[in-house]
């Protein structure tokens, strides 16, 4: 394993996504946060199928900082149950210098 995790997060809009992303980078809980274009989500919530628009984020962080980043996302997020899912990054096929940059830019 590389010691790097990408956190997949959804936010209700681009402004919320930018606020979360900026806080994570400023607090060195992430090296980078990618904010993607708005997408349509279909999900079941409280017994009803919902369709809504969300803004996805990919948070590039270390495994050591992942729980603190998750907790900060949850604290900043307006949803009662935000989507935060950790995706481990394999060293195989990854750029070693890119992974090193994430480690350097993120406090553990």
PDB file of C-alpha atoms in Angstrom:
ATOM      1  CA  UNK A   1       0.000   0.000   0.000  1.00  0.00           C
ATOM      2  CA  UNK A   2       1.070   3.552  -0.651  1.00  0.00           C
ATOM      3  CA  UNK A   3      -0.158   5.248   2.524  1.00  0.00           C
ATOM      4  CA  UNK A   4      -2.379   7.439   0.334  1.00  0.00           C
ATOM      5  CA  UNK A   5      -6.180   7.593   0.370  1.00  0.00           C
ATOM      6  CA  UNK A   6      -8.609   9.409  -1.884  1.00  0.00           C
ATOM      7  CA  UNK A   7     -11.814  10.384  -0.088  1.00  0.00           C
ATOM      8  CA  UNK A   8     -14.872  10.504  -2.305  1.00  0.00           C
ATOM      9  CA  UNK A   9     -17.298  13.130  -1.010  1.00  0.00           C
ATOM     10  CA  UNK A  10     -20.493  14.690  -2.337  1.00  0.00           C
ATOM     11  CA  UNK A  11     -21.715  18.176  -1.456  1.00  0.00           C
ATOM     12  CA  UNK A  12     -25.029  19.908  -2.172  1.00  0.00           C
ATOM     13  CA  UNK A  13     -23.398  22.563  -4.393  1.00  0.00           C
ATOM     14  CA  UNK A  14     -20.107  23.987  -5.663  1.00  0.00           C
ATOM     15  CA  UNK A  15     -19.923  26.659  -2.951  1.00  0.00           C
ATOM     16  CA  UNK A  16     -20.099  24.078  -0.158  1.00  0.00           C
ATOM     17  CA  UNK A  17     -17.588  21.878  -1.984  1.00  0.00           C
ATOM     18  CA  UNK A  18     -15.153  24.802  -2.325  1.00  0.00           C
ATOM     19  CA  UNK A  19     -15.537  25.739   1.359  1.00  0.00           C
ATOM     20  CA  UNK A  20     -14.800  22.156   2.447  1.00  0.00           C
ATOM     21  CA  UNK A  21     -11.921  21.789  -0.008  1.00  0.00           C
ATOM     22  CA  UNK A  22     -10.296  25.043   1.013  1.00  0.00           C
ATOM     23  CA  UNK A  23     -10.510  24.188   4.718  1.00  0.00           C
ATOM     24  CA  UNK A  24      -8.941  20.760   4.185  1.00  0.00           C
ATOM     25  CA  UNK A  25      -6.016  22.149   2.185  1.00  0.00           C
ATOM     26  CA  UNK A  26      -5.461  25.148   4.497  1.00  0.00           C
ATOM     27  CA  UNK A  27      -5.491  22.849   7.546  1.00  0.00           C
ATOM     28  CA  UNK A  28      -3.096  20.431   5.774  1.00  0.00           C
ATOM     29  CA  UNK A  29      -5.581  17.577   6.058  1.00  0.00           C
ATOM     30  CA  UNK A  30      -5.331  17.148   2.272  1.00  0.00           C
ATOM     31  CA  UNK A  31      -2.774  17.969  -0.373  1.00  0.00           C
ATOM     32  CA  UNK A  32      -5.426  18.678  -3.000  1.00  0.00           C
ATOM     33  CA  UNK A  33      -9.188  18.575  -3.433  1.00  0.00           C
ATOM     34  CA  UNK A  34     -10.686  18.149  -6.900  1.00  0.00           C
ATOM     35  CA  UNK A  35     -14.161  19.644  -7.265  1.00  0.00           C
ATOM     36  CA  UNK A  36     -16.061  18.208 -10.190  1.00  0.00           C
ATOM     37  CA  UNK A  37     -19.024  19.423 -12.198  1.00  0.00           C
ATOM     38  CA  UNK A  38     -22.478  19.031 -10.764  1.00  0.00           C
ATOM     39  CA  UNK A  39     -23.985  15.564 -11.190  1.00  0.00           C
ATOM     40  CA  UNK A  40     -27.404  14.004 -10.745  1.00  0.00           C
ATOM     41  CA  UNK A  41     -27.751  11.503  -7.892  1.00  0.00           C
ATOM     42  CA  UNK A  42     -30.491   8.924  -7.443  1.00  0.00           C
ATOM     43  CA  UNK A  43     -30.736   7.442  -3.949  1.00  0.00           C
ATOM     44  CA  UNK A  44     -33.151   6.160  -1.331  1.00  0.00           C
ATOM     45  CA  UNK A  45     -33.469   8.285   1.792  1.00  0.00           C
ATOM     46  CA  UNK A  46     -35.952   7.716   4.607  1.00  0.00           C
ATOM     47  CA  UNK A  47     -37.962   5.256   2.513  1.00  0.00           C
ATOM     48  CA  UNK A  48     -38.266   7.439  -0.608  1.00  0.00           C
ATOM     49  CA  UNK A  49     -36.335   7.444  -3.865  1.00  0.00           C
ATOM     50  CA  UNK A  50     -34.831  10.891  -4.346  1.00  0.00           C
ATOM     51  CA  UNK A  51     -33.210  12.541  -7.369  1.00  0.00           C
ATOM     52  CA  UNK A  52     -31.031  15.548  -6.715  1.00  0.00           C
ATOM     53  CA  UNK A  53     -28.012  17.486  -7.866  1.00  0.00           C
ATOM     54  CA  UNK A  54     -24.715  17.181  -6.016  1.00  0.00           C
ATOM     55  CA  UNK A  55     -21.111  18.278  -6.484  1.00  0.00           C
ATOM     56  CA  UNK A  56     -18.493  15.529  -6.088  1.00  0.00           C
ATOM     57  CA  UNK A  57     -15.086  16.046  -4.492  1.00  0.00           C
ATOM     58  CA  UNK A  58     -11.982  13.879  -4.481  1.00  0.00           C
ATOM     59  CA  UNK A  59      -9.820  14.589  -1.442  1.00  0.00           C
ATOM     60  CA  UNK A  60      -6.172  13.491  -1.792  1.00  0.00           C
ATOM     61  CA  UNK A  61      -4.738  12.705   1.624  1.00  0.00           C
ATOM     62  CA  UNK A  62      -2.674  10.224   3.616  1.00  0.00           C
ATOM     63  CA  UNK A  63      -3.990   7.237   5.518  1.00  0.00           C
ATOM     64  CA  UNK A  64      -2.634   8.890   8.674  1.00  0.00           C
ATOM     65  CA  UNK A  65      -4.716  12.044   8.079  1.00  0.00           C
ATOM     66  CA  UNK A  66      -7.799  10.352   6.588  1.00  0.00           C
ATOM     67  CA  UNK A  67      -9.823  10.090   9.799  1.00  0.00           C
ATOM     68  CA  UNK A  68      -9.135  13.712  10.747  1.00  0.00           C
ATOM     69  CA  UNK A  69     -10.073  14.801   7.207  1.00  0.00           C
ATOM     70  CA  UNK A  70     -13.270  12.740   7.405  1.00  0.00           C
ATOM     71  CA  UNK A  71     -14.187  14.281  10.746  1.00  0.00           C
ATOM     72  CA  UNK A  72     -13.550  17.805   9.412  1.00  0.00           C
ATOM     73  CA  UNK A  73     -15.673  17.117   6.319  1.00  0.00           C
ATOM     74  CA  UNK A  74     -18.524  15.908   8.503  1.00  0.00           C
ATOM     75  CA  UNK A  75     -18.199  18.977  10.766  1.00  0.00           C
ATOM     76  CA  UNK A  76     -18.326  21.365   7.785  1.00  0.00           C
ATOM     77  CA  UNK A  77     -20.988  19.516   5.814  1.00  0.00           C
ATOM     78  CA  UNK A  78     -24.667  20.568   5.908  1.00  0.00           C
ATOM     79  CA  UNK A  79     -26.007  17.011   5.402  1.00  0.00           C
ATOM     80  CA  UNK A  80     -26.875  14.950   8.462  1.00  0.00           C
ATOM     81  CA  UNK A  81     -25.266  11.926   6.782  1.00  0.00           C
ATOM     82  CA  UNK A  82     -22.735  13.086   4.178  1.00  0.00           C
ATOM     83  CA  UNK A  83     -21.106  10.709   1.718  1.00  0.00           C
ATOM     84  CA  UNK A  84     -17.471  10.219   2.707  1.00  0.00           C
ATOM     85  CA  UNK A  85     -15.878   7.035   1.367  1.00  0.00           C
ATOM     86  CA  UNK A  86     -12.170   6.166   1.547  1.00  0.00           C
ATOM     87  CA  UNK A  87     -10.543   4.660  -1.535  1.00  0.00           C
ATOM     88  CA  UNK A  88      -7.023   3.325  -0.906  1.00  0.00           C
ATOM     89  CA  UNK A  89      -4.462   4.173  -3.582  1.00  0.00           C
ATOM     90  CA  UNK A  90      -2.080   1.434  -4.682  1.00  0.00           C
ATOM     91  CA  UNK A  91       1.592   2.226  -5.185  1.00  0.00           C
ATOM     92  CA  UNK A  92       1.479  -0.109  -8.193  1.00  0.00           C
ATOM     93  CA  UNK A  93       0.940   2.028 -11.258  1.00  0.00           C
ATOM     94  CA  UNK A  94       0.975   5.302  -9.303  1.00  0.00           C
ATOM     95  CA  UNK A  95       3.561   8.028  -9.794  1.00  0.00           C
ATOM     96  CA  UNK A  96       5.960   7.761  -6.817  1.00  0.00           C
ATOM     97  CA  UNK A  97       6.749  11.487  -6.913  1.00  0.00           C
ATOM     98  CA  UNK A  98       3.037  12.375  -6.924  1.00  0.00           C
ATOM     99  CA  UNK A  99       2.410  10.152  -3.898  1.00  0.00           C
ATOM    100  CA  UNK A 100       5.410  11.750  -2.165  1.00  0.00           C
ATOM    101  CA  UNK A 101       3.943  15.206  -2.848  1.00  0.00           C
ATOM    102  CA  UNK A 102       0.678  14.198  -1.156  1.00  0.00           C
ATOM    103  CA  UNK A 103       2.645  12.917   1.867  1.00  0.00           C
ATOM    104  CA  UNK A 104       4.688  16.132   2.042  1.00  0.00           C
ATOM    105  CA  UNK A 105       1.705  18.473   1.683  1.00  0.00           C
ATOM    106  CA  UNK A 106      -0.433  16.669   4.255  1.00  0.00           C
ATOM    107  CA  UNK A 107       0.288  16.679   7.960  1.00  0.00           C
ATOM    108  CA  UNK A 108      -0.043  13.302   9.636  1.00  0.00           C
TER     109      UNK A 108
END
